[in-house]
Coordinates of N, CA, C and O in Angstrom, one line a residue:
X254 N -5.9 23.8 9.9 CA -4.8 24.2 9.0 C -5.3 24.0 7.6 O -5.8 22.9 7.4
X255 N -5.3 24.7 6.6 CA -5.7 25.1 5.7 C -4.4 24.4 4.9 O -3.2 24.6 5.2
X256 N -5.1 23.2 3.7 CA -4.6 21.9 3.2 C -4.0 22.8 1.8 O -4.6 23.9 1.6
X257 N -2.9 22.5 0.9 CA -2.3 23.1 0.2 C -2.0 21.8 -1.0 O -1.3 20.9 -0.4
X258 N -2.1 21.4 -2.1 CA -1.8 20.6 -3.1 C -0.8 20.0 -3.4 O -0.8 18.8 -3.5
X259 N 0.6 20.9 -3.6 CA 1.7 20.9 -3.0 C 2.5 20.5 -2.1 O 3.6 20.0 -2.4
X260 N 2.0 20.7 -0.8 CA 2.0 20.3 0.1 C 1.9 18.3 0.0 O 2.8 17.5 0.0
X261 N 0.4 17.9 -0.1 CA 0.2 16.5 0.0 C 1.0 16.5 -1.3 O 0.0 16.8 -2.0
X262 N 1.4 16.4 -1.6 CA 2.0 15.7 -3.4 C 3.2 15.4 -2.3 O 3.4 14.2 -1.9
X263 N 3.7 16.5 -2.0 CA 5.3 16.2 -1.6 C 5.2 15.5 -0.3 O 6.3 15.0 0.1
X264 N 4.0 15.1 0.6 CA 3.6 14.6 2.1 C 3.7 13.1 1.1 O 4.7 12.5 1.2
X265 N 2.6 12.6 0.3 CA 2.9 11.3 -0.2 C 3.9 11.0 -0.4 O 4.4 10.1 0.3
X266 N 4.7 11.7 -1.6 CA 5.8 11.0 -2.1 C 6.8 10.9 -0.8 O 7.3 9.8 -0.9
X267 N 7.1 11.5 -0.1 CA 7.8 11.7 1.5 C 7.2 10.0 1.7 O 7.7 9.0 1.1
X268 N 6.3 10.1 2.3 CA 5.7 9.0 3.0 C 6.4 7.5 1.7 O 7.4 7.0 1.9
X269 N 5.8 7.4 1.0 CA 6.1 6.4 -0.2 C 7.6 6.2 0.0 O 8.1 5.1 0.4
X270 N 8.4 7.5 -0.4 CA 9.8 7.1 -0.4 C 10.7 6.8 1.1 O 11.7 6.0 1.2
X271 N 10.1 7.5 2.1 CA 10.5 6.7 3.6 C 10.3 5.3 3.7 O 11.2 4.5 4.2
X272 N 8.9 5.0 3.1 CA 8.4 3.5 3.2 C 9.6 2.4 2.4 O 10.1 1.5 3.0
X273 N 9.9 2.6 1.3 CA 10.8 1.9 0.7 C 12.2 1.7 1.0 O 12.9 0.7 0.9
X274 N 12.2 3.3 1.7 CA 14.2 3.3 2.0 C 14.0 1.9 3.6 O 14.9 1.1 4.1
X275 N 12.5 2.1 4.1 CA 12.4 1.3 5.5 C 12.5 -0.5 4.6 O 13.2 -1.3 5.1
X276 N 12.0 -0.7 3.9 CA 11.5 -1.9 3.2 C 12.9 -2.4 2.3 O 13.3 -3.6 2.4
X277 N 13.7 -1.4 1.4 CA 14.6 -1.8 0.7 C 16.1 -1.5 1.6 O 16.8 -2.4 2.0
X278 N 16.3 -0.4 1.8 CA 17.7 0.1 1.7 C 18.4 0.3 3.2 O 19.5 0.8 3.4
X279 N 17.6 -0.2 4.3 CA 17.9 -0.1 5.7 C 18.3 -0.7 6.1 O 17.5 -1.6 6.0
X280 N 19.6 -1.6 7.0 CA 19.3 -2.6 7.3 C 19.5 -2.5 9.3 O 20.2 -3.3 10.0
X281 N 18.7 -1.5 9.7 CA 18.5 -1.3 11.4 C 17.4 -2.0 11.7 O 16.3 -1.8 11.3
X282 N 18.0 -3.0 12.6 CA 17.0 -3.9 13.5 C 15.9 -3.3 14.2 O 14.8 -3.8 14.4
X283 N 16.3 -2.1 14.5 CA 15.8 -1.3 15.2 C 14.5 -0.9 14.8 O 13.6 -0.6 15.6
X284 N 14.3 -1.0 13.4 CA 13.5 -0.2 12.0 C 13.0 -1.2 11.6 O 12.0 -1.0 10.9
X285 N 13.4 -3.0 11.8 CA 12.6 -4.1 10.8 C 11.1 -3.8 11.2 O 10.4 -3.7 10.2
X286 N 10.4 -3.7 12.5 CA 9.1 -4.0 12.7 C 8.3 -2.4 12.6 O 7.3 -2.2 13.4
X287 N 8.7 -1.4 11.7 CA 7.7 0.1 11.8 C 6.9 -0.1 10.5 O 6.8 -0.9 9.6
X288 N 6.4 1.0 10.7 CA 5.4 1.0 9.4 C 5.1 2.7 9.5 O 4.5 3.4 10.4
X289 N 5.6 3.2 8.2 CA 4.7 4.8 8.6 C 3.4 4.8 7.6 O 3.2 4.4 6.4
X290 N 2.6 5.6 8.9 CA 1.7 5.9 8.4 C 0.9 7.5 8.1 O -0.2 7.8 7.7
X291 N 1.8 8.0 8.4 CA 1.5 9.1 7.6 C 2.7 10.0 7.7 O 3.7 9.8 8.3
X292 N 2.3 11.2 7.1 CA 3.6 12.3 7.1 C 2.6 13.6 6.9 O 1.5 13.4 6.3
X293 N 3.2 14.9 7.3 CA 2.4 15.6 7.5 C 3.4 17.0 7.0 O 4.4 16.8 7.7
X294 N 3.5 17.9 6.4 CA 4.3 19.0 5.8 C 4.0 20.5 6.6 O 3.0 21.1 7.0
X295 N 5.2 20.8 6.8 CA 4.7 22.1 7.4 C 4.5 23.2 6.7 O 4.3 22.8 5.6
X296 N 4.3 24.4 6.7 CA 3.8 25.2 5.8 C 4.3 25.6 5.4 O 3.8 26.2 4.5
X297 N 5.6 25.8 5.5 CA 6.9 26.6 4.4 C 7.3 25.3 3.6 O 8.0 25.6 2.6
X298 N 7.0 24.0 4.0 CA 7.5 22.9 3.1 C 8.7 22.9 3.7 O 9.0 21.8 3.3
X299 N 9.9 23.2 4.6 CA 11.2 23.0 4.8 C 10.8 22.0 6.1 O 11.8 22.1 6.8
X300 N 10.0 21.1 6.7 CA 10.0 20.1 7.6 C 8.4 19.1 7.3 O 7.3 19.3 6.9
X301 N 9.2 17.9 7.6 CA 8.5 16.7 7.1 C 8.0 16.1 8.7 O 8.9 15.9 9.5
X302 N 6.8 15.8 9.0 CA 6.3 15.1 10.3 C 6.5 13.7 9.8 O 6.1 13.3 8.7
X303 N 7.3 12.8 10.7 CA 6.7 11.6 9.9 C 6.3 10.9 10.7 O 7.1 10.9 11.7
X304 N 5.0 10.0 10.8 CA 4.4 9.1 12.3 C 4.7 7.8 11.8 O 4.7 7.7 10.5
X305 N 5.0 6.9 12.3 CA 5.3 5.8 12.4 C 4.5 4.7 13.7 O 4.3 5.2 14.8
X306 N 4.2 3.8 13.5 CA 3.9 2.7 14.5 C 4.8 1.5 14.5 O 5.4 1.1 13.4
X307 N 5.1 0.7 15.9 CA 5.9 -0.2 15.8 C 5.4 -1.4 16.2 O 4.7 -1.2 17.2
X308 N 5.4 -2.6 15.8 CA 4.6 -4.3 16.2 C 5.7 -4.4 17.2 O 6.8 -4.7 16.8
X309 N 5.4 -4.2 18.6 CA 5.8 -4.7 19.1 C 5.5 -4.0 20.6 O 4.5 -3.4 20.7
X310 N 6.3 -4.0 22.1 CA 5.8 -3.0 23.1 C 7.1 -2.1 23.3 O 7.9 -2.0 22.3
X311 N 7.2 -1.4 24.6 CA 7.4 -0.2 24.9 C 8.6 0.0 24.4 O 9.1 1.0 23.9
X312 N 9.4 -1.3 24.6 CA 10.9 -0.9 24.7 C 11.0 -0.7 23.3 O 11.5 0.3 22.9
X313 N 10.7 -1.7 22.3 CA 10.7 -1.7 20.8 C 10.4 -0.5 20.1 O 10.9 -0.2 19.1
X314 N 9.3 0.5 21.0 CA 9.1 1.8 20.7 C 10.1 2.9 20.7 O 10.3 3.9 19.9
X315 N 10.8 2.6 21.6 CA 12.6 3.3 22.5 C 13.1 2.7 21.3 O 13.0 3.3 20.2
X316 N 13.4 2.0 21.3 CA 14.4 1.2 20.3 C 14.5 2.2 18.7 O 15.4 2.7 18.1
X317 N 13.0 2.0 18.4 CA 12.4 2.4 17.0 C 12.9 3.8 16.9 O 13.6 4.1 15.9
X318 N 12.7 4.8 17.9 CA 12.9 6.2 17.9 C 14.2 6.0 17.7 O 14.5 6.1 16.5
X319 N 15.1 5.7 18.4 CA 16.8 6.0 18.2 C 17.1 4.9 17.2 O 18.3 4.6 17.3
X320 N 16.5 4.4 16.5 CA 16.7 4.1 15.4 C 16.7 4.8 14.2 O 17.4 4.7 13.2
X321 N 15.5 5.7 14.8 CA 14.9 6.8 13.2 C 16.0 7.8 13.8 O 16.7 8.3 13.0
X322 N 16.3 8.2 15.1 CA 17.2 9.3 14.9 C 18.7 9.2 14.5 O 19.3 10.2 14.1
X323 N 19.3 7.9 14.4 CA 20.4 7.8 14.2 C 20.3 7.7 12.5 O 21.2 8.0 11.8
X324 N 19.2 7.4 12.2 CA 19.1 7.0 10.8 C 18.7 7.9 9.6 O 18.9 7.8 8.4
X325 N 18.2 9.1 10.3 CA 17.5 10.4 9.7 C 18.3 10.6 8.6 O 17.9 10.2 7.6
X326 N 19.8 11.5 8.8 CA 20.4 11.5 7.9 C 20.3 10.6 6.5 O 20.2 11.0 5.3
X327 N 20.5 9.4 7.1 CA 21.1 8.4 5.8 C 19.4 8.2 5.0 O 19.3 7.9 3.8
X328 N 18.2 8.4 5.6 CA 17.0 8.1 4.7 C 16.6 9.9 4.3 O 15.6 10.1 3.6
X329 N 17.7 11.5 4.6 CA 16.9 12.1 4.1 C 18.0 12.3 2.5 O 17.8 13.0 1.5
X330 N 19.1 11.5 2.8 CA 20.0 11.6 1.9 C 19.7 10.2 0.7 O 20.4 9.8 -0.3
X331 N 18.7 9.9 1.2 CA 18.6 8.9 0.0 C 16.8 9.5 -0.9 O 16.6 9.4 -2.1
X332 N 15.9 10.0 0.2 CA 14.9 10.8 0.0 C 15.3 11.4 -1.4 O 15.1 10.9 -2.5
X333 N 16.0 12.8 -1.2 CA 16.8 13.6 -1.6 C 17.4 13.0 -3.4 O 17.1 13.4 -4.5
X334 N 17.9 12.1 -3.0 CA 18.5 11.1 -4.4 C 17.3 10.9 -5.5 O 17.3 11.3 -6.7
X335 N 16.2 10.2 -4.7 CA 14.9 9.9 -5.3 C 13.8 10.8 -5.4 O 13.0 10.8 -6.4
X336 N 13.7 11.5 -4.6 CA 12.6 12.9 -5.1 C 13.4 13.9 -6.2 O 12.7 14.3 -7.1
X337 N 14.8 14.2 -6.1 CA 15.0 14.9 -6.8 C 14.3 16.7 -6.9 O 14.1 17.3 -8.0
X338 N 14.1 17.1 -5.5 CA 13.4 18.6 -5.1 C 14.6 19.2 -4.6 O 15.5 18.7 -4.0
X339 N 14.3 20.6 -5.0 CA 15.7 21.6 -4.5 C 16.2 22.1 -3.7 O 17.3 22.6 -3.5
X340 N 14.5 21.6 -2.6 CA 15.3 22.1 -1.1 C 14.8 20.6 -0.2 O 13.5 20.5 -0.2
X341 N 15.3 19.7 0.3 CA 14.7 18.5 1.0 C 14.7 19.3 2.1 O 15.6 20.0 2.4
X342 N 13.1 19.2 3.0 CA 12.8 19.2 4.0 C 13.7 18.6 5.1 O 14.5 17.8 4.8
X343 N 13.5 18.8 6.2 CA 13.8 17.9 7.4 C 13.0 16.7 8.2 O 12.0 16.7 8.7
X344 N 13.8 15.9 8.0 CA 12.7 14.9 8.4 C 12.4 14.5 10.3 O 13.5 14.3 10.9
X345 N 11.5 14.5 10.9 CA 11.2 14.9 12.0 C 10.2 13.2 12.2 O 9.2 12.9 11.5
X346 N 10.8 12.5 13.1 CA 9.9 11.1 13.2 C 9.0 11.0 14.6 O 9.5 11.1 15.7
X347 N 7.9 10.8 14.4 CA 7.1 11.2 15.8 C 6.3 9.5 15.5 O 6.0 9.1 14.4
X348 N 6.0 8.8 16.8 CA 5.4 7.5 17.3 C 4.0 8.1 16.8 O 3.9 9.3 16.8
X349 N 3.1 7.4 16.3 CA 1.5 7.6 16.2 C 1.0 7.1 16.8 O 1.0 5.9 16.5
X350 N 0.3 7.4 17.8 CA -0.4 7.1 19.0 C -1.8 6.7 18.9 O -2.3 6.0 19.8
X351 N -2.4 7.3 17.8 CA -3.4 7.1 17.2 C -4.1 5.4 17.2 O -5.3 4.9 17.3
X352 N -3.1 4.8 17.1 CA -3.9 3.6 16.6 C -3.7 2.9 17.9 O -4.5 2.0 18.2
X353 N -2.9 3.1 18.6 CA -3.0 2.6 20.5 C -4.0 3.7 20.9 O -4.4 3.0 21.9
X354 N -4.7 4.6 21.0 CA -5.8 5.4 21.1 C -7.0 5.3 20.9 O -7.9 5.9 21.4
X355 N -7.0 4.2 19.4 CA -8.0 3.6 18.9 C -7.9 2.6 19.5 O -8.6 2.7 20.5
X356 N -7.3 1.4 19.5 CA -7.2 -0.1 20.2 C -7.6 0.1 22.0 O -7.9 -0.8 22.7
X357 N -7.5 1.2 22.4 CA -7.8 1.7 24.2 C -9.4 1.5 24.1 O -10.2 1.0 24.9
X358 N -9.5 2.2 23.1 CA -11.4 3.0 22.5 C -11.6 1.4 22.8 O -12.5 1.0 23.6
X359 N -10.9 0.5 22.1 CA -12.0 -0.5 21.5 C -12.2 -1.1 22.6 O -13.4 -1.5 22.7
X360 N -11.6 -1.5 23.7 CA -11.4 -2.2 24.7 C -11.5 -2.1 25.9 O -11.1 -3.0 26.7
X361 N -12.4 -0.5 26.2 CA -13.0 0.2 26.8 C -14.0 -0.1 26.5 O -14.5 -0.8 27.5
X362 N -15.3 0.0 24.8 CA -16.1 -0.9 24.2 C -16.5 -1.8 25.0 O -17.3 -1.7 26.0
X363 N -15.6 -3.0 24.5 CA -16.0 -4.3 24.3 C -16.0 -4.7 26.3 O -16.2 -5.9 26.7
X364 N -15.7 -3.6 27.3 CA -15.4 -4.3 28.7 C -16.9 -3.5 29.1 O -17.5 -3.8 30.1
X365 N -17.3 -2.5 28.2 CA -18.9 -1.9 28.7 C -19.7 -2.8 28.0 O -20.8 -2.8 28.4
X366 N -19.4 -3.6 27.1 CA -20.4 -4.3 26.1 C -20.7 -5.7 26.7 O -21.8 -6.3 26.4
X367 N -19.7 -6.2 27.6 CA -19.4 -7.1 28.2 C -19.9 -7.0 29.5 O -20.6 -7.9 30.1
X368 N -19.6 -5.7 30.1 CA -20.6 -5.4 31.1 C -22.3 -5.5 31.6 O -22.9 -5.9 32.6
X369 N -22.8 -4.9 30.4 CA -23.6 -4.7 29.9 C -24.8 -5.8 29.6 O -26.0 -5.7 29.7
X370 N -23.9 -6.9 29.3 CA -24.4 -8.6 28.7 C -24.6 -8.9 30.1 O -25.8 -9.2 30.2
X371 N -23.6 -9.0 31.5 CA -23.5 -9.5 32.4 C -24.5 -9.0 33.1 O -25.3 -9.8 33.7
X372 N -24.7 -7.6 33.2 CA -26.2 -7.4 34.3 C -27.2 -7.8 33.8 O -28.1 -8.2 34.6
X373 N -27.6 -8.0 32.2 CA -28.9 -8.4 31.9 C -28.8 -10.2 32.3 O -29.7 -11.0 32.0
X374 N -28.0 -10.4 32.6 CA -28.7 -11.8 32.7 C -28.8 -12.1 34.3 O -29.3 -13.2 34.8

């Protein structure tokens, strides 16, 4: 997908201003333990990806989602307040898998590395 300037300007500030409404203006239990880490714009600019990870396991993950969905509203209406752009996107919250994807990698690694140690001796 062919990257647009515009685009990341408004993907940052998206991301930035999600992060704060999660840190200042939230107060769902559901939401204390996420963290986003990225956001991603679609190409007309009228929808916002946003990935998120949660400290914690599966259920906390359940939890996190119907947290961000009940919550969409009230963080695209505070977005909105603080960006100050004329058309706010939709905000769309997707788990990032990526870093349980990476932590799988490593531990796959470290059980061949380990393996590995075991036959030479």
């Amino acid at each position: 997908m062919k990257s647009y300037p515009r685009a990341e300007r408004i993907s940052k500030a998206v991301q930035r201003e999600v992060s704060a409404v999660l840190s200042k203006g939230l107060r769902d239990p559901r939401l204390e333990m996420t963290t986003i880490t990225g956001v991603r714009m679609s190409s007309d600019l009228t929808t916002a990806f946003v990935y998120y990870i949660v400290n914690g396991d599966d259920q906390d993950k359940k939890a996190a989602a119907e947290g961000f969905k009940s919550a969409g509203g009230f963080i695209k209406r505070k977005l909105a307040k603080n960006l100050k752009m004329k058309y706010m996107p939709d905000l769309l919250f997707y788990y990032d898998e990526s870093i349980d994807y990476g932590e799988n990698i490593d531990r796959v690694l470290e059980s061949l590395k380990s393996d590995h140690v075991q036959d030479d001796q």
